[in-house]
Structures are given as structure tokens and as C-alpha cells.
């Protein structure tokens, strides 16, 4: 606490990201991709003209927005970019959810959402998951100041099909519905094609997961021109140039290499399904996943004890010490070798 | 306007950065450094292990903060880093200036400051410059919710010595004084040594100007641990990882190459002083500058007509179409050749 802080800052509860350990561990705790990004990036860095860095980048990041538009079959004016999807989400909360009515979100979803609400003084209400740990889209009341959820959801892993989101959008027409597709590349169904029909739909995405670029910090949002313009108004009142020149060129090279991206995602999916079977054979309950992680619990071992047992064996997973979630572990999908080590370690613990 | 925007977003007046022209012009409009950044950066990019990008960066950017701390003779805990100094300034406004009393700023200074105030609903009052276009530090009332100014100031170019800022800090002890040193590398006197004595002093800096890295987006703030902690609370409620891996490594390489940095700044200063003499010989009034730009006006030619005349001759400078400033041009210092072309073009126009 400090007398110099703005009063609201004293009340903040900042987000706590997963640990980035300095020791050598098998790191299955922050849903990073186990495979490297496109090899084309190496050539980008070799060929980059360092002298250009003395200039400001394009404040509108047009080249990157064009590449994203092409990838997603939309127009550049329907694309917004930011310093990671966390920044994009924050700006969207400020642009759309500071409303008299409360924002609705699932009771269990990305834990940064309530943090943004505190930062921007947004009133929100949570909607319980259904009894299969899935987002209860039908329980979202039409009378709200906005809706946000991750699809597929984190840390549970379930994704709703596009049609289910379209049904929600038939009911909720007066506020913005923000669908966070950070994990969509591992088997989810993107709702980007719905933006043509629903001007209140905003879809957030990232290059961190499917494209193995967590270290680069490039995220985006896709929606109607009026939503993108709202985001730009906030962004241009905050920071004119969020995307640096290197990040833009590296991201574009990644977007142009569709085959490397698809092959890595398919490999992660195959490893996930094999790991799921192995864990089920050990009596774990494994929630269905369309992501690059599994959310699991064991009938006879607590989440905390399994977490510690794995950590002692050099394997880091994520354990959420929260009501309703503390029985579970969230395990990111690594390489086949890493998941083999995980399964062996769990067998030893059990 | 859109029904979906948060009400406050409808009232925003976003910042408008200087034009980034697509044609080939002599570009003296956004205070970029005319010399390339450290040649060591090329080796960083050649040697960068692209596979690391699949991981999240260090959310605390410790290596970069250590390099900045070493450069400025402070501790890493006294350093905050962000995506350009614009982001750092924005987070500082939110962290410290959302107060019941008004923020004070010079009537003429960096035009992003009032934009941040609108974004965060901060009440502010401006203090007129003195009759020599200098910030009137003695006119800043001690009863305030914060103070912000650029030193040296933009777009006027004048810098106060450290002792003058220390006198202000003797009077203003209950609110945060934010000194924006974006232009300090071109002959200004940094107030960083004062942070040991004044826990309410926050100094913002950037690698964009002196270190020729506008395209990289790395800015920082230096202050007491309690101010840095306030910034971190806001940052960790907004975006966990604002500095990407490449930006961190490139920035560190630049900070380690002090001789290249010093040589470029000295060259800019020498060119500025020669240009000043040439402009004065043509009857221009040239305000004293400790920055990489000159703020000039001519007794017989309007700012607007000189701006257009230069543009027609392929030279882009900055003209502010605002009360009190419209007579002036702000001319960034380019290479000797570029400034030679500028002087020739002005001679032709006059």
C-alpha cells in the first residue's frame, strides 16, 4: 500500500500467471505448444534490416491485419491486433463492458476476466457451469451489459459448436458477446464465420498457442467494423504502436505457413487423445477436451497431492486452489516423450 | 458511434500520431533518430533461438530491468518496463493520477497527456508556459492530485536542470510528480538521481529516441519501490507479458552498447546546433533545444505555408494546428544531408 497510489489501485487483485520456473522441469503448466513455430521465422530474423528499427512502426499494423484477414476470410477492417490476446481482451472490456447492466461470464473460465472487471470497475455476474462442467449457454440471461466466455473453455477444455453460439446470438442482440478462442486450434469450431450475421459478436484469438508464439505477444480480435472501431478508439487513447516491427514480421511469416501450423496442432491432438486413454486406464476422470490441455481428477488422490508428487518428480502442471477446482489438475499437452514421463510419474505416485 | 460502445468510449478523442508516409520523403516529423541502432542487434537476431518463442516470456522482464538498472545506477526493483513509454505513461496515469484533486500539466507539452486523462476520467488543470516558452515550474501549485511534464519539453525543446526539478519536489510532496524524459539523451539533465531523495518522483524514459529503437516499443519508468509496485499492480491487472522475448534481447544489446548510443546522440546535437545557426541566419526564431528537434517560426511566413512548401519539396515536418502553436514548425534533426536539403528548401520558399 502507498499513499501515492490511485484509490482504486489499492483494491486491485492482479492476475497471477502460471509459474515460469528457472530450474529444468517438464513444463506442462501454461499450455504452451511443445513444438517450435514455423521455420520460416528464422529467415525473417536473418533478413531483417535492423536499421528500420529507428522508425516508428505502422500504428495501424496494416500488413499484419491483412495477413490475419486472409487467414480468417474477413476484411482487414474487421481485424484488430494487440500485444497478446490479454491486451486485446483488456481493451475490449474497457471498450464494451463499462455498462450500467452487469457483464455475464461463466463461473469457471479464464481467471483474468474478473481481474479486468476490477480494473475497469465493471459489475459482473457469473453463471454456473452445467453438471458436465460445460458452459451453460442457455442460462445466459438476455438482459445484460455484455457476455464473455472462452470457447473452448479453460481450464475445463470443452468447446461448444458454432451452432450453439449462434443460438445464443439469436437471443442476445443488445450487448457485445465476446468469444475468446485462444484454444480453438486444437479441435474447436471457430465462430468467426458468424460475424457477418451478428454485429455484436467479437472473437478474440492469439498466436501464442496453436502457432507456438507465446514469446512474441501477438493477439487479435475479429468482429464488425463498428466493434473494431470501438477497440481502436480505446487503443489510440492508450498506446499508438502496440505491435513492434519484429513482432509484425514474425507473426506474418507464421500466418503464411499454414502446413507447419496444422501439422503441429494435429500432433498435439493425437498426443492428447493417447494421454487421455492412458489416464482413463489409471482411473482418472478426464473431461472431454478440444484444447491443448486435459483437466483431470482422480477418485482417490487430491489435486494438491498429485501436484506435489509430480513436482517432486520434475514435472510441473497447474493446480487451481479454488472452490470446486481443487480436486483437478490442468495438464498441458507436451511431446509424446514428455507425456510418457507424466504417465510414468503418475503410475509411480498412484 | 455505436450502441455497443461503453458510454465513455463515445466521448474519447484519441491521440493522433505523426504521419508515417508511404511515399519517399525526407521524414523530419516524428523525432526519429536518423542513425541506426547498435550494430550488436544484428548478431542478436542472427543468434536468436526461434524455438524459444513457443514459451511465454518472463512476466517480470527481469533481465531487461537489470540492464536498465545498471545503465541508470539504480536497483532492478526501481525499474518498470512497458510496451513503449506511451504504455508506461498510460499505466502511470491510471496508477497514480485517478485522485480527487486535479492533475497539473503544462498548457503545452506532449499531447497524449490530456488523452490519457479522458481515458481514465482524470480531472486536470493546465499551467501556462512562461514568456520564453518554458515550463513555469514555480507556478505549479502544491495542492494537486499529481504533476506531469516532459523534460526537456515537447514540442518546445527546453529542458530544466535537475536542480529546478528538485526545488519543485521540495514543495510537492503529497502527490506523484511524473517527469517524462523521452528526449533527455540530447543534452538534457536526467532527474533519475533524485529518486533516492523523493519517493513521489517517477521518471519515464524510452529507447525510441536516443537509442534509435522506435520500431521496437520499449519504454520504462524509474522510481521508488512503492511507485514501481503501484505500476506493477495495474500492469498485472491488464497484461502479464508486455515485453516479448525478441524485444527484450534487442533492448539489452542496445543498452550494453553505450559508445554507439553516445556517438549518435552527439552527432544529432552537432547537426542540431549547425541547423539552428543556419535557420537563425534566415531570420527564423529558433527556441533553445535540448532535444532532437527544433521548434521554429518565421516573422513573415505562417507555419501552415512553410509546412506546405516543404511538403511540396518532399520534406515532411510537423505542424500543430492549435492555438498559440500554429506559427511554429517542429523539425526533427535528421542527417547532415537531410538538414542541408531542409535549409535549401526553406531558402527557396523564403
Short mmCIF file of N, CA and C in Angstrom, two decimals, chain A residues 167-303:
data_model
loop_
_atom_site.label_atom_id
_atom_site.label_comp_id
_atom_site.label_asym_id
_atom_site.label_seq_id
_atom_site.Cartn_x
_atom_site.Cartn_y
_atom_site.Cartn_z
N UNK A 167 -27.16 -19.77 -31.56
CA UNK A 167 -28.44 -19.71 -30.83
C UNK A 167 -28.39 -18.66 -29.72
N UNK A 168 -27.25 -18.58 -29.03
CA UNK A 168 -27.08 -17.54 -28.01
C UNK A 168 -27.21 -16.15 -28.64
N UNK A 169 -26.60 -15.99 -29.83
CA UNK A 169 -26.60 -14.68 -30.50
C UNK A 169 -27.98 -14.33 -31.05
N UNK A 170 -28.84 -15.31 -31.23
CA UNK A 170 -30.23 -15.01 -31.62
C UNK A 170 -30.97 -14.35 -30.46
N UNK A 171 -30.55 -14.66 -29.24
CA UNK A 171 -31.23 -14.13 -28.05
C UNK A 171 -30.59 -12.84 -27.54
N UNK A 172 -29.27 -12.76 -27.63
CA UNK A 172 -28.57 -11.61 -27.05
C UNK A 172 -28.14 -10.69 -28.18
N UNK A 173 -28.89 -9.61 -28.33
CA UNK A 173 -28.65 -8.75 -29.50
C UNK A 173 -28.32 -7.32 -29.12
N UNK A 174 -28.44 -6.97 -27.84
CA UNK A 174 -28.25 -5.56 -27.46
C UNK A 174 -26.91 -5.30 -26.79
N UNK A 175 -26.14 -6.33 -26.57
CA UNK A 175 -24.84 -6.16 -25.91
C UNK A 175 -23.80 -6.99 -26.66
N UNK A 176 -22.54 -6.71 -26.35
CA UNK A 176 -21.45 -7.41 -27.06
C UNK A 176 -21.23 -8.80 -26.45
N UNK A 177 -21.11 -9.78 -27.32
CA UNK A 177 -20.77 -11.15 -26.93
C UNK A 177 -19.32 -11.40 -27.37
N UNK A 178 -18.43 -11.55 -26.40
CA UNK A 178 -17.00 -11.74 -26.68
C UNK A 178 -16.67 -13.21 -26.49
N UNK A 179 -16.27 -13.86 -27.58
CA UNK A 179 -15.91 -15.28 -27.54
C UNK A 179 -14.39 -15.37 -27.68
N UNK A 180 -13.75 -15.89 -26.65
CA UNK A 180 -12.29 -15.97 -26.56
C UNK A 180 -11.85 -17.33 -27.10
N UNK A 181 -11.27 -17.31 -28.31
CA UNK A 181 -10.90 -18.57 -28.98
C UNK A 181 -9.40 -18.88 -28.86
N UNK A 182 -8.82 -18.60 -27.72
CA UNK A 182 -7.38 -18.86 -27.54
C UNK A 182 -7.01 -20.30 -27.87
N UNK A 183 -7.94 -21.24 -27.60
CA UNK A 183 -7.61 -22.67 -27.73
C UNK A 183 -8.28 -23.33 -28.92
N UNK A 184 -8.84 -22.55 -29.83
CA UNK A 184 -9.69 -23.12 -30.88
C UNK A 184 -8.94 -24.01 -31.86
N UNK A 185 -7.61 -23.84 -31.94
CA UNK A 185 -6.85 -24.54 -32.98
C UNK A 185 -6.70 -26.03 -32.73
N UNK A 186 -7.11 -26.51 -31.54
CA UNK A 186 -6.89 -27.91 -31.21
C UNK A 186 -8.19 -28.71 -31.27
N UNK A 187 -9.06 -28.37 -32.23
CA UNK A 187 -10.26 -29.16 -32.43
C UNK A 187 -11.56 -28.42 -32.18
N UNK A 188 -11.49 -27.16 -31.79
CA UNK A 188 -12.72 -26.38 -31.60
C UNK A 188 -13.27 -25.88 -32.93
N UNK A 189 -14.50 -25.37 -32.89
CA UNK A 189 -15.12 -24.84 -34.11
C UNK A 189 -15.20 -23.32 -33.97
N UNK A 190 -14.45 -22.58 -34.80
CA UNK A 190 -14.42 -21.12 -34.68
C UNK A 190 -15.77 -20.52 -35.03
N UNK A 191 -16.14 -19.44 -34.31
CA UNK A 191 -17.38 -18.73 -34.63
C UNK A 191 -17.12 -17.51 -35.51
N UNK A 192 -15.89 -17.36 -36.02
CA UNK A 192 -15.60 -16.20 -36.88
C UNK A 192 -16.61 -16.08 -38.04
N UNK A 193 -17.03 -17.19 -38.68
CA UNK A 193 -18.00 -17.03 -39.77
C UNK A 193 -19.32 -16.37 -39.35
N UNK A 194 -19.60 -16.32 -38.05
CA UNK A 194 -20.87 -15.71 -37.60
C UNK A 194 -20.80 -14.18 -37.56
N UNK A 195 -19.60 -13.61 -37.68
CA UNK A 195 -19.54 -12.14 -37.53
C UNK A 195 -20.31 -11.43 -38.64
N UNK A 196 -20.46 -12.09 -39.80
CA UNK A 196 -21.22 -11.48 -40.90
C UNK A 196 -22.69 -11.27 -40.50
N UNK A 197 -23.20 -12.12 -39.63
CA UNK A 197 -24.62 -12.06 -39.27
C UNK A 197 -24.90 -11.34 -37.96
N UNK A 198 -23.87 -11.22 -37.09
CA UNK A 198 -24.11 -10.67 -35.75
C UNK A 198 -23.14 -9.52 -35.48
N UNK A 199 -23.60 -8.27 -35.60
CA UNK A 199 -22.69 -7.14 -35.42
C UNK A 199 -22.20 -6.99 -33.99
N UNK A 200 -22.79 -7.71 -33.04
CA UNK A 200 -22.38 -7.62 -31.64
C UNK A 200 -21.44 -8.75 -31.22
N UNK A 201 -21.00 -9.56 -32.19
CA UNK A 201 -20.08 -10.67 -31.88
C UNK A 201 -18.64 -10.24 -32.08
N UNK A 202 -17.82 -10.41 -31.04
CA UNK A 202 -16.38 -10.16 -31.14
C UNK A 202 -15.66 -11.45 -30.79
N UNK A 203 -14.73 -11.86 -31.65
CA UNK A 203 -13.99 -13.10 -31.44
C UNK A 203 -12.53 -12.76 -31.18
N UNK A 204 -11.99 -13.20 -30.05
CA UNK A 204 -10.58 -12.95 -29.74
C UNK A 204 -9.75 -14.18 -30.05
N UNK A 205 -8.54 -13.96 -30.52
CA UNK A 205 -7.64 -15.07 -30.84
C UNK A 205 -6.20 -14.71 -30.53
N UNK A 206 -5.33 -15.70 -30.63
CA UNK A 206 -3.92 -15.49 -30.27
C UNK A 206 -3.03 -16.35 -31.14
N UNK A 207 -1.78 -15.91 -31.29
CA UNK A 207 -0.78 -16.73 -31.96
C UNK A 207 0.06 -17.51 -30.95
N UNK A 208 -0.30 -17.40 -29.67
CA UNK A 208 0.53 -17.99 -28.62
C UNK A 208 0.44 -19.51 -28.57
N UNK A 209 -0.76 -20.05 -28.82
CA UNK A 209 -0.97 -21.48 -28.58
C UNK A 209 -0.77 -22.28 -29.86
N UNK A 210 -1.71 -22.24 -30.77
CA UNK A 210 -1.63 -23.04 -31.99
C UNK A 210 -0.39 -22.74 -32.81
N UNK A 211 0.04 -21.49 -32.81
CA UNK A 211 1.18 -21.11 -33.65
C UNK A 211 2.50 -21.02 -32.87
N UNK A 212 2.50 -21.49 -31.65
CA UNK A 212 3.75 -21.63 -30.88
C UNK A 212 4.48 -20.31 -30.70
N UNK A 213 3.75 -19.21 -30.54
CA UNK A 213 4.40 -17.90 -30.44
C UNK A 213 4.05 -17.16 -29.15
N UNK A 214 3.97 -17.89 -28.04
CA UNK A 214 3.69 -17.24 -26.75
C UNK A 214 4.73 -16.17 -26.43
N UNK A 215 5.98 -16.41 -26.85
CA UNK A 215 7.05 -15.46 -26.55
C UNK A 215 7.01 -14.19 -27.38
N UNK A 216 6.09 -14.12 -28.35
CA UNK A 216 6.06 -12.97 -29.27
C UNK A 216 5.02 -11.92 -28.91
N UNK A 217 3.95 -12.31 -28.24
CA UNK A 217 2.89 -11.41 -27.79
C UNK A 217 2.13 -10.77 -28.96
N UNK A 218 1.41 -11.60 -29.69
CA UNK A 218 0.51 -11.07 -30.73
C UNK A 218 -0.85 -11.73 -30.56
N UNK A 219 -1.86 -10.90 -30.34
CA UNK A 219 -3.23 -11.37 -30.26
C UNK A 219 -4.10 -10.52 -31.16
N UNK A 220 -5.36 -10.93 -31.34
CA UNK A 220 -6.21 -10.19 -32.26
C UNK A 220 -7.68 -10.36 -31.89
N UNK A 221 -8.51 -9.53 -32.50
CA UNK A 221 -9.95 -9.68 -32.38
C UNK A 221 -10.56 -9.50 -33.76
N UNK A 222 -11.63 -10.23 -34.01
CA UNK A 222 -12.33 -10.15 -35.29
C UNK A 222 -13.79 -9.85 -35.00
N UNK A 223 -14.34 -8.87 -35.71
CA UNK A 223 -15.74 -8.52 -35.50
C UNK A 223 -16.19 -7.50 -36.53
N UNK A 224 -17.39 -6.99 -36.31
CA UNK A 224 -17.94 -5.99 -37.23
C UNK A 224 -17.09 -4.72 -37.18
N UNK A 225 -17.17 -3.92 -38.25
CA UNK A 225 -16.39 -2.67 -38.29
C UNK A 225 -16.68 -1.78 -37.10
N UNK A 226 -17.92 -1.75 -36.63
CA UNK A 226 -18.21 -0.83 -35.52
C UNK A 226 -17.58 -1.31 -34.21
N UNK A 227 -17.46 -2.61 -34.02
CA UNK A 227 -16.76 -3.08 -32.83
C UNK A 227 -15.25 -2.82 -32.95
N UNK A 228 -14.69 -3.07 -34.12
CA UNK A 228 -13.25 -2.81 -34.31
C UNK A 228 -12.95 -1.33 -34.13
N UNK A 229 -13.83 -0.48 -34.60
CA UNK A 229 -13.62 0.96 -34.42
C UNK A 229 -13.65 1.34 -32.94
N UNK A 230 -14.53 0.71 -32.17
CA UNK A 230 -14.57 0.96 -30.73
C UNK A 230 -13.25 0.58 -30.06
N UNK A 231 -12.71 -0.59 -30.45
CA UNK A 231 -11.42 -1.01 -29.92
C UNK A 231 -10.32 -0.03 -30.30
N UNK A 232 -10.33 0.44 -31.55
CA UNK A 232 -9.30 1.38 -31.99
C UNK A 232 -9.36 2.70 -31.23
N UNK A 233 -10.56 3.14 -30.90
CA UNK A 233 -10.68 4.39 -30.13
C UNK A 233 -10.00 4.26 -28.78
N UNK A 234 -10.19 3.12 -28.12
CA UNK A 234 -9.55 2.92 -26.83
C UNK A 234 -8.04 2.76 -27.02
N UNK A 235 -7.64 1.92 -27.94
CA UNK A 235 -6.21 1.69 -28.21
C UNK A 235 -5.49 3.01 -28.53
N UNK A 236 -6.10 3.85 -29.35
CA UNK A 236 -5.45 5.11 -29.73
C UNK A 236 -5.53 6.18 -28.64
N UNK A 237 -6.21 5.85 -27.56
CA UNK A 237 -6.17 6.71 -26.37
C UNK A 237 -5.22 6.13 -25.31
N UNK A 238 -4.58 5.02 -25.66
CA UNK A 238 -3.75 4.30 -24.69
C UNK A 238 -2.31 4.14 -25.19
N UNK A 239 -2.15 3.64 -26.41
CA UNK A 239 -0.82 3.34 -26.93
C UNK A 239 -0.93 3.23 -28.46
N UNK A 240 -0.29 4.15 -29.16
CA UNK A 240 -0.46 4.21 -30.62
C UNK A 240 0.14 3.02 -31.35
N UNK A 241 1.21 2.45 -30.79
CA UNK A 241 2.01 1.47 -31.54
C UNK A 241 2.23 0.19 -30.74
N UNK A 242 1.20 -0.61 -30.48
CA UNK A 242 1.42 -1.78 -29.63
C UNK A 242 2.21 -2.91 -30.30
N UNK A 243 2.25 -2.95 -31.64
CA UNK A 243 2.92 -4.07 -32.32
C UNK A 243 4.24 -3.58 -32.88
N UNK A 244 5.36 -4.15 -32.38
CA UNK A 244 6.65 -3.70 -32.89
C UNK A 244 6.95 -4.34 -34.25
N UNK A 245 7.96 -3.78 -34.93
CA UNK A 245 8.26 -4.22 -36.30
C UNK A 245 8.64 -5.70 -36.39
N UNK A 246 9.45 -6.16 -35.43
CA UNK A 246 9.86 -7.56 -35.46
C UNK A 246 8.66 -8.47 -35.23
N UNK A 247 7.84 -8.15 -34.25
CA UNK A 247 6.67 -8.98 -33.94
C UNK A 247 5.76 -9.07 -35.16
N UNK A 248 5.58 -7.95 -35.86
CA UNK A 248 4.71 -7.96 -37.04
C UNK A 248 5.27 -8.90 -38.11
N UNK A 249 6.55 -8.78 -38.41
CA UNK A 249 7.11 -9.62 -39.48
C UNK A 249 7.12 -11.10 -39.11
N UNK A 250 7.44 -11.40 -37.85
CA UNK A 250 7.46 -12.80 -37.41
C UNK A 250 6.05 -13.38 -37.46
N UNK A 251 5.07 -12.61 -37.01
CA UNK A 251 3.69 -13.09 -36.99
C UNK A 251 3.20 -13.36 -38.42
N UNK A 252 3.54 -12.47 -39.33
CA UNK A 252 3.10 -12.66 -40.72
C UNK A 252 3.71 -13.94 -41.30
N UNK A 253 5.00 -14.16 -41.04
CA UNK A 253 5.64 -15.39 -41.55
C UNK A 253 4.93 -16.63 -41.01
N UNK A 254 4.53 -16.57 -39.73
CA UNK A 254 3.82 -17.71 -39.15
C UNK A 254 2.47 -17.93 -39.82
N UNK A 255 1.75 -16.83 -40.06
CA UNK A 255 0.41 -16.95 -40.66
C UNK A 255 0.49 -17.49 -42.09
N UNK A 256 1.63 -17.24 -42.74
CA UNK A 256 1.76 -17.72 -44.13
C UNK A 256 2.17 -19.18 -44.22
N UNK A 257 2.52 -19.78 -43.07
CA UNK A 257 2.96 -21.18 -43.08
C UNK A 257 1.86 -22.05 -42.47
N UNK A 258 0.80 -22.27 -43.24
CA UNK A 258 -0.37 -23.00 -42.75
C UNK A 258 -0.04 -24.47 -42.49
N UNK A 259 0.87 -25.05 -43.30
CA UNK A 259 1.07 -26.50 -43.18
C UNK A 259 1.82 -26.85 -41.89
N UNK A 260 2.80 -26.03 -41.51
CA UNK A 260 3.52 -26.29 -40.26
C UNK A 260 2.55 -26.19 -39.07
N UNK A 261 1.75 -25.14 -39.10
CA UNK A 261 0.75 -24.90 -38.04
C UNK A 261 -0.21 -26.09 -37.90
N UNK A 262 -0.78 -26.51 -39.03
CA UNK A 262 -1.75 -27.62 -38.99
C UNK A 262 -1.10 -28.90 -38.48
N UNK A 263 0.13 -29.17 -38.96
CA UNK A 263 0.80 -30.41 -38.57
C UNK A 263 1.06 -30.43 -37.06
N UNK A 264 1.49 -29.28 -36.50
CA UNK A 264 1.76 -29.23 -35.05
C UNK A 264 0.47 -29.43 -34.25
N UNK A 265 -0.60 -28.77 -34.69
CA UNK A 265 -1.87 -28.91 -33.96
C UNK A 265 -2.36 -30.36 -34.02
N UNK A 266 -2.25 -30.99 -35.19
CA UNK A 266 -2.71 -32.39 -35.30
C UNK A 266 -1.89 -33.31 -34.39
N UNK A 267 -0.60 -33.02 -34.31
CA UNK A 267 0.25 -33.84 -33.44
C UNK A 267 -0.17 -33.68 -31.98
N UNK A 268 -0.45 -32.43 -31.58
CA UNK A 268 -0.89 -32.19 -30.19
C UNK A 268 -2.20 -32.93 -29.92
N UNK A 269 -3.11 -32.89 -30.88
CA UNK A 269 -4.40 -33.57 -30.70
C UNK A 269 -4.20 -35.08 -30.54
N UNK A 270 -3.34 -35.66 -31.38
CA UNK A 270 -3.09 -37.10 -31.31
C UNK A 270 -2.49 -37.47 -29.96
N UNK A 271 -1.53 -36.67 -29.50
CA UNK A 271 -0.89 -36.94 -28.19
C UNK A 271 -1.92 -36.80 -27.07
N UNK A 272 -2.78 -35.79 -27.19
CA UNK A 272 -3.81 -35.58 -26.17
C UNK A 272 -4.71 -36.81 -26.05
N UNK A 273 -5.15 -37.32 -27.20
CA UNK A 273 -6.10 -38.44 -27.14
C UNK A 273 -5.44 -39.70 -26.58
N UNK A 274 -4.16 -39.92 -26.94
CA UNK A 274 -3.46 -41.08 -26.39
C UNK A 274 -3.29 -40.91 -24.86
N UNK A 275 -2.93 -39.71 -24.44
CA UNK A 275 -2.74 -39.46 -23.00
C UNK A 275 -4.07 -39.64 -22.26
N UNK A 276 -5.14 -39.17 -22.87
CA UNK A 276 -6.46 -39.32 -22.24
C UNK A 276 -6.76 -40.80 -21.96
N UNK A 277 -6.52 -41.63 -22.98
CA UNK A 277 -6.78 -43.07 -22.79
C UNK A 277 -5.92 -43.65 -21.67
N UNK A 278 -4.65 -43.22 -21.64
CA UNK A 278 -3.76 -43.77 -20.61
C UNK A 278 -4.21 -43.34 -19.22
N UNK A 279 -4.65 -42.07 -19.10
CA UNK A 279 -5.09 -41.59 -17.79
C UNK A 279 -6.40 -42.27 -17.38
N UNK A 280 -7.29 -42.46 -18.33
CA UNK A 280 -8.55 -43.14 -18.00
C UNK A 280 -8.28 -44.58 -17.53
N UNK A 281 -7.28 -45.19 -18.15
CA UNK A 281 -6.94 -46.56 -17.74
C UNK A 281 -6.41 -46.60 -16.31
N UNK A 282 -5.96 -45.43 -15.80
CA UNK A 282 -5.47 -45.34 -14.42
C UNK A 282 -6.56 -44.81 -13.48
N UNK A 283 -7.81 -44.84 -13.95
CA UNK A 283 -8.99 -44.44 -13.16
C UNK A 283 -9.18 -42.93 -13.03
N UNK A 284 -8.41 -42.13 -13.78
CA UNK A 284 -8.65 -40.69 -13.78
C UNK A 284 -9.97 -40.38 -14.48
N UNK A 285 -10.66 -39.37 -13.98
CA UNK A 285 -11.76 -38.77 -14.74
C UNK A 285 -11.13 -37.67 -15.61
N UNK A 286 -11.33 -37.75 -16.92
CA UNK A 286 -10.71 -36.80 -17.85
C UNK A 286 -11.82 -36.08 -18.60
N UNK A 287 -11.95 -34.78 -18.39
CA UNK A 287 -13.03 -34.06 -19.10
C UNK A 287 -12.70 -34.03 -20.60
N UNK A 288 -13.75 -34.14 -21.45
CA UNK A 288 -13.51 -34.08 -22.91
C UNK A 288 -12.81 -32.77 -23.24
N UNK A 289 -11.79 -32.80 -24.08
CA UNK A 289 -11.01 -31.60 -24.37
C UNK A 289 -10.89 -31.33 -25.85
N UNK A 290 -11.12 -30.07 -26.23
CA UNK A 290 -10.83 -29.60 -27.59
C UNK A 290 -9.69 -28.59 -27.53
N UNK A 291 -8.82 -28.75 -26.55
CA UNK A 291 -7.74 -27.78 -26.32
C UNK A 291 -6.39 -28.51 -26.29
N UNK A 292 -5.34 -27.78 -25.91
CA UNK A 292 -4.03 -28.43 -25.77
C UNK A 292 -3.73 -28.73 -24.29
N UNK A 293 -4.79 -29.02 -23.55
CA UNK A 293 -4.59 -29.46 -22.15
C UNK A 293 -5.71 -30.43 -21.78
N UNK A 294 -5.49 -31.14 -20.68
CA UNK A 294 -6.51 -32.03 -20.13
C UNK A 294 -6.79 -31.59 -18.70
N UNK A 295 -8.06 -31.64 -18.32
CA UNK A 295 -8.46 -31.29 -16.96
C UNK A 295 -8.92 -32.59 -16.32
N UNK A 296 -8.20 -33.03 -15.29
CA UNK A 296 -8.38 -34.40 -14.80
C UNK A 296 -8.46 -34.43 -13.28
N UNK A 297 -9.14 -35.45 -12.76
CA UNK A 297 -9.09 -35.68 -11.31
C UNK A 297 -9.15 -37.18 -11.06
N UNK A 298 -8.71 -37.55 -9.87
CA UNK A 298 -8.64 -38.97 -9.52
C UNK A 298 -9.53 -39.20 -8.31
N UNK A 299 -10.28 -40.32 -8.32
CA UNK A 299 -11.24 -40.53 -7.22
C UNK A 299 -10.56 -40.69 -5.86
N UNK A 300 -9.29 -41.08 -5.84
CA UNK A 300 -8.67 -41.38 -4.53
C UNK A 300 -7.47 -40.50 -4.19
N UNK A 301 -7.14 -39.54 -5.05
CA UNK A 301 -5.97 -38.69 -4.76
C UNK A 301 -6.34 -37.23 -4.97
N UNK A 302 -5.98 -36.39 -4.02
CA UNK A 302 -6.33 -34.97 -4.16
C UNK A 302 -5.47 -34.30 -5.23
N UNK A 303 -5.99 -33.21 -5.78
CA UNK A 303 -5.24 -32.44 -6.75
C UNK A 303 -3.92 -31.95 -6.17
#
